[in-house]
Amino acid sequence: MTRTLATTPATDGFRMPGEFDPHQGTWMLWPERPDTWRWGAKPAQAAYAEVARAISEFERVTMCVSPGQFANARQVLPEAVRVVEMTSNDAWVRDCGPSFLINDAGEVRGVDWRFNAWGGLESGLYSPWDQDDMVGQKILELENVARYAAPLILEGGSIEVDGDGTLLTTRECLLNHDRNPDLGLAEIEAQLGEYLGISKIIWLEKGVYNDETEGHIDNLARFARPGVVMLDWTDDTTDPQYPISLDAFQRLSQATDARGRKLEVIKLPQPGPLHMTQDESRGVDVVEGTQPREAGLRLAASYVNFYLCNGAVIMPLLDERTDAVAADLIQRGFPDRRVVGVAAREILLGGGDIHCITQQQPLARRR
Amino acid sequence: MTRTLATTPATDGFRMPGEFDPHQGTWMLWPERPDTWRWGAKPAQAAYAEVARAISEFERVTMCVSPGQFANARQVLPEAVRVVEMTSNDAWVRDCGPSFLINDAGEVRGVDWRFNAWGGLESGLYSPWDQDDMVGQKILELENVARYAAPLILEGGSIEVDGDGTLLTTRECLLNHDRNPDLGLAEIEAQLGEYLGISKIIWLEKGVYNDETEGHIDNLARFARPGVVMLDWTDDTTDPQYPISLDAFQRLSQATDARGRKLEVIKLPQPGPLHMTQDESRGVDVVEGTQPREAGLRLAASYVNFYLCNGAVIMPLLDERTDAVAADLIQRGFPDRRVVGVAAREILLGGGDIHCITQQQPLARRR
């Protein structure tokens, strides 16, 4: 068999399906680094375990765990969750994992992007990131899924597709000079087309305010289905999130997708604003070269960072004042799915949320 | 799903099939520890890669590799071999891996034995062995195969089954006080019956002369099929192997198996005797607590340490003076299989051979 293909997905008739399409299962990475997660990551591990448990009610979950944490993770996680050894630098499989593809015959392949920890030595969040960069290859190989090795530095959270030829992203992230400084917009568009089977890219400007990923779309705007986008929103015109969301709303409202459709936009109210407390910033190791986690930090909290699994939406619970309203709006956007809320502030303290810590593997059709 | 069962295989109708029965694939561990393998294990890695390549012509092979060696192993191994991350203390999956079982419906489960590096702190070959001890669980979990956690300390190379109710082993190993000091012969027989679905145990006395495993049966005597055993042999009455093989021959000749059959014994001439050269002992790290690899060491070389995969016998090539004779005898014992020789002296220098570094996973019947 050929594990790494020399062709490209577009040439071979492969494309990235929507997250709402049927899954074979979900991948996650186990958190442990003490300079991201307070108190030796024990509270974060409990939060990740709860996300895994919630998803495992709907589909298979595989938790990838370093050798030193294997026994503990196996103990903490429900038996339904498969635990496999896989070393990483942190626990964001959305960003360092593969993007799975499918073709019309129902075969599954994967794109393994290059990864530089959200900005490399210049503005990345930690160093090194060598183990993260191997996660994509390791997952694909473990599953015997053929791999395309893309030359692009790209995190899975920086792109959002409708499975129908359309991709949403932001200039803040994909055109950032700390990712692919030698490539212009046209070249990046060409590569996204080639590796994701995309024919139309809708560019937004910026991601959520103070998002340390530098503008990941998956915290700002997501497809509920082709033609329908959910957008992180605030009505507070004095909030720094307001102009970002307004600009995104205007661009989405004016855009058409790959099939020429106008987009319906559902606004999800942002929680908070939320900030890291003194108590929450204690217990995090301070390491030079790693993103600081200081008290008072404005958290990039957003309900848009939900995860779709078979028959359900796993949504972050972040703020008692807004959780119910958000859940109701999400339920209306996904009338056929169960909406399951999971307490997610502990994940948010590490810089992301439920969508950032999950990666879907589409269901292959038996041939 | 239940990953670790509270019952036993015998209760549930599971038994260990013969190695000659159809395989789903083969598991191996990648060698790297510099106090077992000379020159940073690079020659051993080449030898293991050749074994993996040979087997992969007949069935799927998965090589388990530590995070630090993943990229190198992936580079060295043929694409047909699947590489997955799995940490171990050394590279003997026969001994620290699971024993796979099957039932009449063709379902597969596995026994995960306890492991103490061939004798624990008293006479084991290295310390610690914590990662080896997790290999069985990790392999079963990765494959979603339900696990029986056996209370016995046991290495897979210390047992040999005919898949028909009979087990061969040695007193030197299974009754050694450095394995299960609190269990007598009757209790060990009972546990083997319970965990392997065995009804008849044929006890031989000792394993191959100077075998550092303390008497592993898989270097001395193996089933070619039910009723037929291949035995490591020498006609040199002055060789210390002679009385061992003679005693084994006599016991096998007098024994009947679980079905009441007499056993046919095919004698395979031992290579050599072979000894570690000065040159071969150089380049091995000397570490207190690890088995020394000194020049002049009599190597426990045996052609019986072959591996059966789908349609083939992978046999060790060890001595030009005897390789062809042994290959001919093996071919006669397995008339329907291709006999494939692989240069194996480098593996032997580490203390085992092809059977010791492989573990078969039987083919499950689709339900």
XYZ file of C-alpha atoms in Angstrom:
734
model
C 0.000 0.000 0.000
C 0.981 3.626 -0.451
C 0.787 5.513 2.821
C 1.836 8.943 1.539
C 0.472 9.858 -1.855
C 2.361 11.948 -4.367
C -0.819 13.336 -5.921
C -3.282 15.877 -4.468
C -6.843 15.390 -3.216
C -8.389 17.560 -5.938
C -6.637 15.507 -8.607
C -7.901 12.301 -7.006
C -11.475 13.494 -6.471
C -11.298 13.924 -2.679
C -12.783 16.768 -0.634
C -13.279 17.631 3.029
C -16.832 16.801 4.108
C -18.830 18.902 6.558
C -18.459 18.152 10.234
C -22.202 17.488 10.195
C -21.707 14.525 7.824
C -21.564 11.000 9.382
C -18.487 10.211 11.470
C -16.566 7.019 11.995
C -15.409 8.568 15.247
C -13.625 11.361 17.085
C -9.962 11.893 17.976
C -8.718 13.750 21.038
C -5.335 14.381 22.705
C -4.894 14.168 26.467
C -3.800 17.420 28.207
C -0.825 17.337 30.541
C 1.660 20.147 30.025
C 1.902 22.165 33.235
C 2.717 25.443 31.485
C -0.646 25.402 29.699
C -2.848 23.739 32.308
C -3.038 24.623 35.984
C -2.408 22.143 38.779
C -0.597 19.639 36.623
C -3.532 19.567 34.192
C -5.706 17.558 36.581
C -8.731 19.896 36.253
C -8.258 19.999 32.468
C -8.056 16.205 32.315
C -11.381 15.995 34.103
C -12.890 18.441 31.605
C -11.472 16.562 28.605
C -12.739 13.304 30.064
C -16.215 14.780 30.323
C -16.099 15.884 26.675
C -14.941 12.407 25.664
C -17.685 10.810 27.716
C -20.331 13.054 26.168
C -19.199 12.295 22.605
C -18.869 8.574 23.321
C -22.623 8.446 23.847
C -22.932 9.134 20.115
C -19.825 7.733 18.405
C -16.435 6.125 18.987
C -13.815 8.272 20.690
C -10.063 7.654 20.679
C -7.982 9.498 23.264
C -4.289 9.799 22.372
C -2.097 9.864 25.462
C 1.617 10.127 26.154
C 3.324 7.064 27.651
C 3.639 8.693 31.065
C -0.077 9.452 31.293
C -1.418 6.258 29.720
C -2.327 4.422 32.911
C -3.897 7.491 34.481
C -5.933 8.377 31.397
C -7.161 4.785 31.090
C -8.260 4.964 34.717
C -10.008 8.333 34.396
C -11.785 7.763 31.070
C -14.897 5.640 30.585
C -14.300 2.195 29.072
C -16.119 3.185 25.894
C -13.270 5.559 25.068
C -10.323 3.889 23.331
C -6.978 4.997 24.726
C -3.904 4.790 22.488
C -0.368 5.959 23.111
C 0.539 9.067 21.160
C 2.928 11.765 22.267
C 2.095 15.411 21.587
C 3.306 18.788 22.768
C -0.139 19.845 23.934
C -3.726 18.744 23.446
C -5.286 20.449 20.387
C -5.984 17.769 17.819
C -8.190 20.116 15.814
C -5.090 22.091 14.985
C -2.248 19.574 14.759
C -4.331 16.596 13.606
C -5.183 15.601 10.047
C -8.093 16.924 8.010
C -9.991 13.872 6.804
C -11.325 13.758 3.257
C -13.858 11.662 1.379
C -14.651 10.956 -2.281
C -17.859 10.104 -4.105
C -17.216 6.394 -3.592
C -17.103 6.925 0.161
C -13.358 6.289 0.538
C -11.538 8.211 3.240
C -8.089 9.819 3.013
C -6.379 12.520 5.060
C -4.375 15.719 4.701
C -1.422 16.080 7.036
C -0.595 19.791 7.272
C 2.603 21.301 8.554
C 2.268 22.741 12.051
C 4.236 25.469 13.833
C 2.357 25.944 17.112
C 0.318 28.934 15.882
C 3.179 31.092 14.725
C 6.523 29.377 15.094
C 9.447 30.848 16.977
C 8.153 34.342 16.286
C 4.701 34.242 17.832
C 3.893 30.591 18.485
C 2.472 29.516 21.827
C 5.243 27.101 22.818
C 8.339 25.408 21.503
C 9.166 22.751 20.408
C 6.159 21.476 18.461
C 7.827 18.468 16.845
C 5.516 15.891 18.427
C 2.377 17.851 17.550
C 3.599 17.956 13.982
C 3.662 14.136 13.848
C 0.146 13.651 15.217
C -1.479 13.868 11.784
C 0.744 11.213 10.301
C 0.407 8.958 13.331
C -3.396 9.089 13.345
C -3.630 8.371 9.621
C -1.145 5.514 9.840
C -2.868 3.980 12.851
C -6.120 3.949 10.855
C -4.501 2.776 7.622
C -5.804 5.927 5.932
C -3.747 7.159 2.967
C -2.069 10.517 3.551
C -1.482 13.658 1.552
C 1.440 15.650 2.967
C 0.476 19.274 2.328
C 3.250 21.866 2.097
C 1.083 24.470 3.856
C 1.432 25.394 7.525
C -2.180 25.229 8.630
C -4.244 24.410 11.711
C -7.574 22.630 11.322
C -9.266 25.294 13.453
C -8.394 27.978 10.935
C -10.675 26.550 8.252
C -14.378 25.741 8.153
C -16.025 23.952 5.240
C -19.587 23.216 4.196
C -18.632 19.981 2.395
C -20.136 21.517 -0.689
C -17.148 23.435 -2.043
C -17.141 26.427 0.313
C -14.514 27.354 2.895
C -14.611 30.084 5.537
C -11.434 31.501 7.008
C -9.830 34.747 8.223
C -7.089 36.906 6.834
C -5.755 37.382 10.349
C -4.737 33.727 10.466
C -4.217 32.384 6.967
C -2.447 35.451 5.642
C -0.404 35.938 8.814
C 3.293 36.242 8.017
C 4.082 33.818 10.861
C 2.435 30.915 9.020
C 3.290 30.889 5.299
C 5.200 34.128 4.703
C 6.177 33.244 1.147
C 2.645 32.637 -0.061
C 0.163 35.289 -1.133
C -3.620 35.070 -1.054
C -3.883 33.547 -4.523
C -1.347 30.849 -3.737
C -3.023 29.962 -0.462
C -6.393 29.802 -2.196
C -4.905 27.488 -4.787
C -3.503 25.171 -2.131
C -6.763 25.080 -0.176
C -8.499 24.174 -3.405
C -5.989 21.466 -4.140
C -5.938 19.869 -0.673
C -9.552 20.315 0.451
C -11.449 20.170 -2.827
C -12.673 23.739 -2.312
C -13.925 26.013 -5.087
C -15.015 29.111 -3.128
C -13.296 30.790 -0.206
C -15.075 33.410 1.877
C -12.498 35.566 3.623
C -13.386 37.225 6.892
C -11.027 39.709 8.482
C -10.355 38.802 12.090
C -11.121 36.048 14.555
C -12.498 36.425 18.077
C -10.980 39.245 20.137
C -7.789 38.222 21.937
C -7.858 34.701 20.493
C -4.294 33.449 20.902
C -4.614 31.375 17.734
C -4.532 34.633 15.787
C -7.935 34.442 14.243
C -9.176 30.864 14.068
C -12.483 30.723 12.248
C -13.757 27.857 14.417
C -14.204 30.215 17.344
C -15.972 32.867 15.244
C -18.148 31.328 12.532
C -19.257 27.772 11.726
C -21.494 26.096 9.203
C -24.618 24.529 10.677
C -25.258 23.136 7.202
C -24.595 24.375 3.683
C -26.064 27.871 3.437
C -26.357 28.444 7.204
C -23.596 29.975 9.355
C -23.483 30.479 13.120
C -21.603 33.596 14.175
C -20.209 34.699 17.538
C -21.988 37.958 18.317
C -22.325 40.800 20.802
C -24.762 43.715 20.789
C -22.428 45.744 23.022
C -21.014 48.337 20.645
C -18.284 49.227 23.166
C -16.928 45.663 23.313
C -13.824 45.033 21.195
C -15.607 41.989 19.796
C -18.346 44.163 18.311
C -16.534 45.531 15.231
C -15.081 42.081 14.511
C -18.465 40.378 14.574
C -20.131 43.218 12.685
C -17.557 43.058 9.922
C -17.919 39.267 9.738
C -21.715 39.565 9.637
C -21.566 42.043 6.782
C -19.157 39.940 4.760
C -21.174 36.768 5.334
C -24.407 38.550 4.435
C -22.952 39.754 1.162
C -21.263 36.488 0.242
C -22.450 33.640 -1.897
C -21.182 30.094 -1.439
C -19.678 27.681 -3.976
C -23.150 26.822 -5.225
C -24.148 30.481 -5.567
C -26.399 30.438 -2.484
C -26.751 33.401 -0.142
C -25.915 32.579 3.482
C -28.298 32.691 6.421
C -26.460 33.921 9.538
C -27.507 32.867 13.049
C -26.008 35.090 15.754
C -24.864 33.351 18.936
C -24.394 35.764 21.858
C -20.893 35.729 23.278
C -20.558 34.703 26.922
C -19.209 37.208 29.412
C -16.901 38.902 28.528
C -14.922 36.414 30.619
C -11.519 36.921 32.202
C -9.008 34.640 33.864
C -9.150 35.016 37.635
C -6.223 35.236 40.007
C -7.105 31.815 41.303
C -7.217 30.332 37.799
C -3.820 31.683 36.826
C -2.190 30.106 39.867
C -0.843 26.597 39.448
C 0.293 27.174 35.860
C 4.058 26.802 35.351
C 5.680 29.937 34.026
C 8.059 28.907 31.239
C 9.922 31.274 28.947
C 8.749 30.760 25.394
C 5.311 29.540 26.422
C 2.233 31.769 26.238
C 1.668 33.283 29.711
C -1.622 32.606 31.534
C -2.013 35.690 33.663
C -4.833 36.878 35.868
C -7.102 39.359 34.117
C -6.560 37.904 30.651
C -9.625 38.362 28.449
C -10.649 34.872 27.399
C -11.681 34.230 23.805
C -14.941 32.644 24.898
C -17.439 31.681 22.200
C -20.344 29.257 21.904
C -19.431 28.803 18.258
C -16.671 26.468 19.436
C -19.116 23.522 19.561
C -18.451 20.075 18.121
C -20.801 18.104 15.894
C -20.886 14.351 16.359
C -23.349 11.768 15.092
C -26.751 13.006 16.151
C -25.532 15.635 18.596
C -23.984 19.034 19.164
C -21.540 19.108 22.083
C -21.567 22.750 23.193
C -19.407 24.535 25.754
C -21.100 25.785 28.911
C -19.301 28.996 29.779
C -21.586 31.488 31.480
C -24.806 30.861 33.363
C -26.201 34.145 32.100
C -26.029 33.101 28.445
C -25.723 29.284 28.313
C -29.456 28.668 27.996
C -29.998 31.282 25.309
C -27.092 29.921 23.302
C -28.282 26.337 23.717
C -31.705 27.341 22.477
C -30.295 29.048 19.399
C -28.031 26.093 18.669
C -30.973 23.727 19.019
C -32.924 25.794 16.511
C -29.980 25.651 14.133
C -29.756 21.880 14.522
C -33.365 20.727 14.941
C -32.467 17.055 14.357
C -29.601 16.848 16.863
C -29.434 16.570 20.600
C -27.701 19.578 22.151
C -25.428 18.445 24.980
C -23.721 21.041 27.138
C -20.385 20.325 28.818
C -18.707 22.618 31.356
C -15.829 24.050 29.362
C -14.268 26.944 31.240
C -11.293 24.794 32.227
C -10.595 24.130 28.532
C -11.015 27.810 27.745
C -8.331 28.644 30.323
C -5.875 26.717 28.144
C -6.757 28.820 25.116
C -9.424 26.930 23.213
C -12.644 25.015 23.533
C -14.520 21.850 22.613
C -14.070 22.166 18.862
C -10.341 22.831 19.301
C -9.799 19.581 21.227
C -11.689 17.266 18.851
C -11.204 16.036 15.294
C -13.761 14.070 13.320
C -12.999 11.072 11.129
C -15.719 10.674 8.505
C -17.453 7.365 8.012
C -16.104 5.410 5.079
C -18.651 3.533 3.016
C -17.839 -0.153 2.741
C -16.930 -1.049 -0.800
C -18.064 -1.892 25.583
C -16.134 -3.785 28.230
C -12.419 -3.594 27.611
C -11.241 -5.700 30.550
C -13.394 -8.708 31.301
C -13.976 -10.032 34.807
C -14.480 -13.607 33.589
C -11.883 -16.064 32.226
C -11.361 -17.383 28.708
C -12.228 -20.975 29.629
C -15.506 -19.822 31.145
C -16.293 -17.829 28.021
C -15.289 -20.557 25.553
C -12.068 -18.957 24.314
C -8.756 -20.729 23.621
C -5.388 -19.882 22.124
C -5.220 -21.063 18.504
C -2.092 -22.495 16.905
C 0.344 -20.076 15.329
C -0.267 -22.004 12.106
C -3.927 -20.909 12.096
C -4.882 -17.861 9.939
C -3.598 -14.498 11.111
C -5.072 -11.035 10.936
C -1.515 -9.786 11.213
C 1.730 -9.596 13.148
C 2.916 -7.253 15.898
C 6.531 -6.235 16.469
C 8.384 -3.760 18.721
C 11.225 -1.614 17.422
C 14.643 -2.186 19.052
C 16.573 0.790 20.398
C 18.010 0.308 23.854
C 21.784 0.670 23.661
C 22.484 -1.724 26.544
C 20.905 -4.604 24.618
C 21.817 -3.698 21.046
C 25.233 -2.669 19.780
C 25.918 0.589 17.968
C 22.752 2.300 19.118
C 20.676 -0.610 17.794
C 21.196 0.430 14.174
C 22.242 -3.074 13.013
C 19.369 -4.609 15.004
C 16.916 -2.138 13.472
C 18.035 -3.240 10.026
C 17.518 -6.883 11.008
C 14.072 -6.223 12.481
C 13.134 -4.260 9.369
C 14.087 -7.227 7.241
C 11.937 -9.555 9.335
C 9.032 -7.097 9.062
C 9.529 -6.848 5.319
C 9.575 -10.615 4.919
C 6.370 -11.091 6.932
C 4.646 -8.196 5.175
C 4.798 -10.194 1.945
C 2.291 -12.550 3.563
C 0.231 -10.538 6.058
C -0.152 -7.156 7.733
C 2.632 -6.087 10.077
C 2.405 -3.374 12.734
C 5.668 -2.065 14.162
C 5.335 -0.364 17.555
C 7.891 2.378 18.022
C 8.775 4.835 20.779
C 8.128 8.528 20.076
C 11.824 9.276 19.663
C 12.305 6.597 17.007
C 9.027 7.060 15.132
C 10.347 9.134 12.255
C 13.402 6.935 11.800
C 11.440 3.692 11.888
C 8.928 5.053 9.389
C 11.819 5.954 7.109
C 13.582 2.597 7.425
C 10.550 0.307 7.150
C 8.709 -0.505 3.919
C 5.418 1.346 3.423
C 3.461 -1.884 3.777
C 4.413 -1.998 7.448
C 2.143 0.077 9.684
C 4.077 2.105 12.249
C 2.337 3.106 15.490
C 3.709 4.836 18.544
C 4.152 2.527 21.511
C 6.807 2.813 24.171
C 8.489 -0.332 25.484
C 11.563 -1.164 27.512
C 12.979 -3.446 24.817
C 11.741 -5.200 21.700
C 10.344 -8.670 22.528
C 6.631 -8.604 21.801
C 6.399 -12.389 21.996
C 7.118 -12.091 25.685
C 5.509 -8.843 26.820
C 2.676 -8.765 24.280
C -0.771 -10.315 24.630
C -1.684 -13.913 23.799
C -4.603 -13.715 21.396
C -7.519 -16.111 21.756
C -10.405 -17.223 19.586
C -13.739 -18.968 20.150
C -15.839 -21.249 17.985
C -17.714 -18.266 16.576
C -14.434 -16.786 15.356
C -14.369 -13.900 17.838
C -10.961 -12.727 19.038
C -9.988 -11.715 22.577
C -6.630 -11.434 24.317
C -4.849 -12.382 27.522
C -2.662 -9.693 29.039
C -0.129 -11.429 31.317
C 1.949 -9.804 33.988
C 5.572 -9.314 32.945
C 8.747 -8.984 35.036
C 11.531 -8.924 32.422
C 12.314 -12.644 32.714
C 12.868 -12.796 36.433
C 12.263 -9.449 38.100
C 14.782 -7.710 40.306
C 16.348 -11.039 41.205
C 17.341 -12.394 37.804
C 15.550 -10.281 35.210
C 17.432 -8.926 32.225
C 16.836 -5.222 32.866
C 14.907 -2.836 35.045
C 12.444 -1.166 34.912
C 9.983 -3.125 32.769
C 6.929 -0.940 33.344
C 6.463 0.007 29.705
C 6.842 -3.588 28.499
C 4.166 -4.561 30.968
C 1.712 -2.141 29.316
C 2.302 -3.387 25.767
C -0.318 -6.119 26.005
C -3.025 -3.752 27.142
C -2.045 -1.128 24.575
C -2.148 -3.562 21.659
C -5.525 -4.981 22.676
C -6.992 -1.535 23.199
C -5.671 -0.239 19.902
C -7.399 -3.144 18.148
C -10.593 -2.901 20.224
C -10.023 -6.487 21.354
C -11.493 -7.366 24.763
C -8.867 -8.200 27.392
C -8.460 -10.742 30.134
C -5.985 -9.532 32.763
C -4.284 -12.731 33.948
C -2.719 -12.769 37.435
C 0.156 -14.940 36.205
C 3.629 -13.598 35.394
C 4.230 -15.231 32.038
C 6.036 -14.551 28.759
C 4.476 -15.682 25.488
C 7.716 -17.425 24.519
C 7.441 -19.746 27.488
C 4.353 -21.504 26.138
C 3.610 -23.314 22.897
C 0.137 -24.557 21.981
C -1.300 -26.790 19.280
C -4.668 -24.979 19.262
C -6.208 -28.331 20.077
C -5.943 -28.314 23.859
C -2.242 -29.114 24.303
C 0.484 -26.860 25.712
C 4.238 -27.432 25.813
C 6.412 -25.674 28.358
C 9.450 -26.164 30.607
C 9.831 -26.492 34.336
C 12.951 -24.332 34.154
C 10.805 -21.334 33.201
C 7.267 -21.802 34.429
C 8.208 -23.250 37.794
C 11.088 -20.826 38.320
C 10.825 -19.102 41.676
C 11.578 -15.752 40.005
C 8.268 -15.790 38.133
C 5.364 -16.971 40.325
C 7.004 -18.115 43.573
C 3.717 -18.593 45.386
C 2.216 -20.953 42.821
C 2.914 -24.665 42.555
C 2.660 -26.847 39.454
C -1.003 -27.651 39.982
C -1.943 -24.003 40.389
C 0.000 -22.965 37.317
C -1.619 -25.770 35.322
C -5.005 -24.566 36.482
C -4.300 -21.001 35.410
C -2.976 -22.055 32.004
C -6.151 -24.066 31.564
C -8.293 -21.132 32.578
C -6.554 -18.481 30.449
C -5.565 -20.483 27.357
C -8.310 -23.091 27.150
C -5.751 -25.880 27.632
C -6.580 -29.375 28.855
C -3.171 -31.093 28.614
C 0.243 -29.742 29.531
C 3.413 -31.522 28.493
C 6.235 -30.468 30.794
C 9.795 -30.556 29.505
C 12.680 -29.938 31.877
C 14.977 -27.273 30.481
C 15.163 -24.862 27.587
C 18.097 -24.320 25.221
C 21.512 -24.202 26.856
C 22.430 -20.736 28.154
C 19.129 -19.236 27.077
C 18.832 -16.036 29.111
C 15.063 -16.393 29.207
C 15.551 -19.319 31.603
C 14.078 -22.017 29.471
C 11.655 -20.604 26.916
C 9.983 -23.410 25.019
C 9.853 -21.396 21.785
C 13.583 -21.777 21.322
C 13.509 -25.529 22.032
C 10.317 -27.157 20.727
C 7.431 -25.963 18.546
C 4.317 -27.462 17.052
C 4.354 -27.709 13.261
C 0.746 -28.845 13.553
C -1.204 -30.859 16.087
C 0.692 -34.086 16.674
C 3.982 -32.884 15.167
C 6.746 -31.144 17.142
C 10.023 -29.654 15.910
C 12.867 -29.980 18.393
C 16.241 -28.248 18.605
C 18.796 -31.043 18.405
C 22.480 -31.911 18.420
C 24.175 -35.253 17.860
C 27.292 -34.063 19.702
C 27.099 -35.926 22.999
C 29.742 -33.621 24.488
C 27.719 -30.473 23.851
C 25.819 -29.142 26.871
C 22.736 -28.954 24.648
C 22.798 -32.718 24.116
C 21.331 -33.888 27.436
C 18.702 -31.148 27.283
C 17.528 -32.125 23.819
C 17.734 -35.839 24.610
C 15.581 -35.447 27.682
C 13.071 -33.356 25.725
C 13.016 -35.921 22.940
C 12.313 -38.726 25.367
C 9.539 -36.861 27.128
C 7.927 -35.828 23.840
C 8.178 -39.370 22.502
C 6.429 -40.760 25.545
C 3.769 -38.075 25.738
C 0.261 -37.983 24.363
C -1.518 -34.746 23.551
C -4.927 -33.467 24.653
C -6.592 -35.646 22.033
C -4.637 -38.747 23.100
C -2.353 -38.690 20.051
C 1.307 -39.690 20.173
C 3.653 -36.963 18.958
C 5.913 -37.133 15.930
C 9.204 -35.329 16.650
C 11.260 -33.696 13.894
C 14.807 -32.907 14.997
C 16.281 -29.618 13.760
C 20.093 -29.488 14.033
C 21.347 -26.655 16.177
C 23.603 -24.110 14.461
C 27.153 -23.682 15.648
C 27.619 -23.750 18.611
C 27.790 -19.993 18.145
C 29.514 -17.457 20.399
C 29.514 -13.677 20.618
C 32.688 -12.251 19.116
C 34.824 -9.483 20.541
C 33.665 -7.266 17.725
C 30.012 -8.024 18.406
C 30.238 -7.217 22.101
C 31.712 -3.801 21.377
C 29.260 -0.939 20.968
C 26.874 -2.268 23.631
C 26.416 0.054 26.621
C 27.409 -1.534 29.904
C 24.682 -0.715 32.438
C 24.443 -2.127 35.925
C 21.296 -4.176 36.252
C 21.186 -5.053 32.563
C 22.274 -8.461 31.265
C 25.904 -8.140 30.079
C 26.781 -8.898 26.424
C 30.347 -10.105 26.663
C 32.674 -11.604 24.091
C 32.748 -15.397 24.181
C 29.131 -15.736 25.370
C 27.564 -18.947 24.096
C 24.522 -17.845 22.108
C 21.250 -19.750 22.501
C 20.972 -20.249 18.748
C 18.140 -22.444 17.461
C 16.288 -22.858 14.179
C 13.186 -23.698 16.191
C 12.783 -19.962 16.783
C 10.962 -19.556 13.460
C 7.715 -17.623 12.963
C 4.647 -18.868 11.138
C 2.691 -16.334 9.138
C -0.031 -16.808 6.543
C 1.420 -19.214 3.993
C 5.027 -18.992 5.167
C 7.649 -19.913 7.723
C 10.085 -17.091 8.465
C 13.216 -18.882 9.680
C 16.410 -17.491 11.136
C 19.585 -17.863 9.070
C 22.352 -18.381 11.609
C 25.122 -20.589 10.272
C 26.052 -21.302 6.664
C 27.031 -24.830 7.614
C 23.536 -25.752 8.791
C 21.082 -23.217 7.313
C 20.280 -25.273 4.218
C 19.770 -28.524 6.121
C 17.489 -26.809 8.604
C 15.537 -25.078 5.839
C 15.041 -28.408 4.132
C 13.737 -30.045 7.298
C 11.442 -27.121 8.016
C 10.116 -27.270 4.464
C 9.346 -30.956 4.906
C 7.526 -30.159 8.148
C 5.497 -27.440 6.416
C 4.952 -28.736 2.890
C 2.259 -26.139 2.127
C 4.211 -23.063 3.254
C 6.999 -21.062 1.703
C 10.150 -21.173 3.828
C 11.756 -17.726 3.901
C 15.140 -17.300 5.561
C 16.161 -14.004 7.147
C 19.644 -13.246 8.480
C 19.097 -13.294 12.224
C 22.452 -13.307 13.998
C 22.019 -9.651 14.936
C 18.752 -10.505 16.708
C 20.401 -13.466 18.413
C 23.059 -11.137 19.820
C 20.277 -9.405 21.755
C 19.149 -12.672 23.293
C 16.348 -14.002 21.123
C 15.292 -14.648 17.573
C 12.512 -14.236 15.020
C 9.787 -15.898 17.078
C 10.720 -13.809 20.116
C 10.243 -10.531 18.236
C 6.860 -11.329 16.669
C 3.333 -11.905 17.952
C 0.450 -13.161 15.842
C -3.083 -11.809 15.965
C -5.516 -14.447 14.725
C -8.026 -13.650 12.032
C -11.485 -12.937 13.402
C -14.377 -14.301 11.391
C -16.830 -11.589 10.441
C -20.126 -12.108 12.167
